[in-house]
Amino acid sequence: MSEALRLGCVGLGNIGGPMAARLAGSAPTTVFDLSPDAVAALVDAGAVAVDGLPELASASDLVSICVRDDAQVREVIGELRPHLAPGSLIAIHSTIAPETAAEQAAACAADGIVVLDAPISGGAPGAAEGRLAIMIGGDRAGYERARAALAPAGDLIVHAGPAAGDGTRMKLARNLLHFVSFAATAEASRLAEAAGIDIAQLGRVVRHTDAITGGAGAIMLRDTTGPIAPDDFWFGVFTHVRDLGEKDLTLALTLADRLGVDLPLGRRALTDLAAGLGVPHSAHDTRRDG
C-alpha cells in the first residue's frame, strides 16, 4: 500500500491552482499563495490555508512548488528548508535551469530533504483535468513516493533520470519541439495564405489529423537518434516516412518558390530529414543525398 503523504502547494496560479485543487481532492493538502483569491478558491476545493511557508512546511511531507522563476524557487525553498522534517520531499514544477534544481537538491540533501525537479506539460487545461505530464528528475525512491501522491494531477508521470535537473532537461527538449513547431506553423500559414487558402480552416485540419496520428510525437519511438541498421524493424518504417516527407516538402517548396514565399524551416527540414530520422541516403542513391 502506498505511503499517504501530507501535501503542500506553493504557487496557485493558472496551472498551480487547478493542480493543487486536484491534489486537495485526494489527500490532506495545505496551500500558500500571496493572492487571497487564489487561496480562497483552494479552501473551497478542500485545502487548508496557512499564513506562511514555515507553517506549510511543518504540515507537509511533500511540497509542490509552482512559482515563476529560479529566483522565486530559491526563495521559497530557503524559507521551507528549516521547517521540513528529514525525509520530506520537494517537487519543483516550475520550468527553471537544470543547474538550479541540482544546486537546491545538493543543499537540501544536507538536511535529509529530497528535492525533485518535476516540470509539467499540459498547461492550465491539463491541470484542471488531471491530465498533466509530469517529468521527474532525481532520486528513484523519491520519485516513487512522489509519483503516487501526484497521480491525481497527472495521468503521465515519468522518471526522466536519476539527477535533479533531468526532469527539466526533458521539459526543455519537449518545449523546443513545441516552439519550433510554432515557427513551422507560421511558415505553413504564410504559404497557405499566399496560395489563397483559409488558414483558420487549415488549423482545423491540422488539429484533426494530429489528434489521429499523434503529430510530431508519432515518430518518437526509438531509444536512440543514431542511424538505423538496414535489418532493423524501424528501417523500413522510417525510410517510408523519409520518402513521403521529402516528396511533400519538395512539392511545398516548389509552390512556395512559385508564390514568392520564403520557407527557411521547410528548406532546412528537407536537408535534414533523412539523417534526422536515422535513414540518410547512401552515396549511390540517385535521389537527394540528405
Tab-separated table of N, CA and C in Angstrom, residues 117 134-138 143 158-163 165-171:
chain	number	residue	atom	x	y	z
A	117	ASP	N	13.152	17.717	-9.369
A	117	ASP	CA	12.590	18.682	-10.314
A	117	ASP	C	11.522	17.931	-11.093
A	134	ILE	N	4.034	14.857	-16.078
A	134	ILE	CA	4.976	15.320	-15.054
A	134	ILE	C	6.280	14.552	-15.241
A	135	MET	N	7.358	15.289	-15.469
A	135	MET	CA	8.671	14.703	-15.762
A	135	MET	C	9.565	14.882	-14.545
A	136	ILE	N	9.853	13.809	-13.834
A	136	ILE	CA	10.541	13.923	-12.552
A	136	ILE	C	11.994	13.486	-12.677
A	137	GLY	N	12.880	14.374	-12.248
A	137	GLY	CA	14.293	14.043	-12.181
A	137	GLY	C	14.734	13.957	-10.736
A	138	GLY	N	15.561	12.951	-10.423
A	138	GLY	CA	16.074	12.830	-9.071
A	138	GLY	C	16.028	11.405	-8.557
A	143	TYR	N	11.215	9.574	-6.336
A	143	TYR	CA	10.273	9.584	-7.460
A	143	TYR	C	9.090	8.664	-7.185
A	158	VAL	N	6.618	10.366	-15.464
A	158	VAL	CA	7.777	9.584	-15.878
A	158	VAL	C	9.000	9.961	-15.049
A	159	HIS	N	9.889	8.988	-14.869
A	159	HIS	CA	11.175	9.257	-14.221
A	159	HIS	C	12.162	9.640	-15.319
A	160	ALA	N	12.452	10.926	-15.418
A	160	ALA	CA	13.291	11.436	-16.505
A	160	ALA	C	14.749	11.063	-16.328
A	161	GLY	N	15.179	10.802	-15.095
A	161	GLY	CA	16.565	10.444	-14.857
A	161	GLY	C	16.895	10.534	-13.388
A	162	PRO	N	18.086	10.060	-12.984
A	162	PRO	CA	18.424	9.949	-11.568
A	162	PRO	C	18.894	11.235	-10.909
A	163	ALA	N	19.122	12.279	-11.695
A	163	ALA	CA	19.656	13.519	-11.136
A	163	ALA	C	18.596	14.610	-11.132
A	165	GLY	N	17.326	17.888	-12.050
A	165	GLY	CA	17.661	18.604	-13.279
A	165	GLY	C	17.305	17.810	-14.515
A	166	ASP	N	17.206	16.487	-14.373
A	166	ASP	CA	16.871	15.660	-15.535
A	166	ASP	C	15.434	15.903	-15.995
A	167	GLY	N	14.534	16.175	-15.067
A	167	GLY	CA	13.167	16.490	-15.459
A	167	GLY	C	13.112	17.746	-16.301
A	168	THR	N	13.895	18.739	-15.895
A	168	THR	CA	13.931	19.993	-16.637
A	168	THR	C	14.575	19.807	-17.998
A	169	ARG	N	15.593	18.979	-18.073
A	169	ARG	CA	16.226	18.716	-19.373
A	169	ARG	C	15.215	18.091	-20.334
A	170	MET	N	14.395	17.173	-19.822
A	170	MET	CA	13.357	16.590	-20.663
A	170	MET	C	12.332	17.645	-21.058
A	171	LYS	N	11.934	18.497	-20.118
A	171	LYS	CA	10.945	19.541	-20.403
A	171	LYS	C	11.474	20.517	-21.459
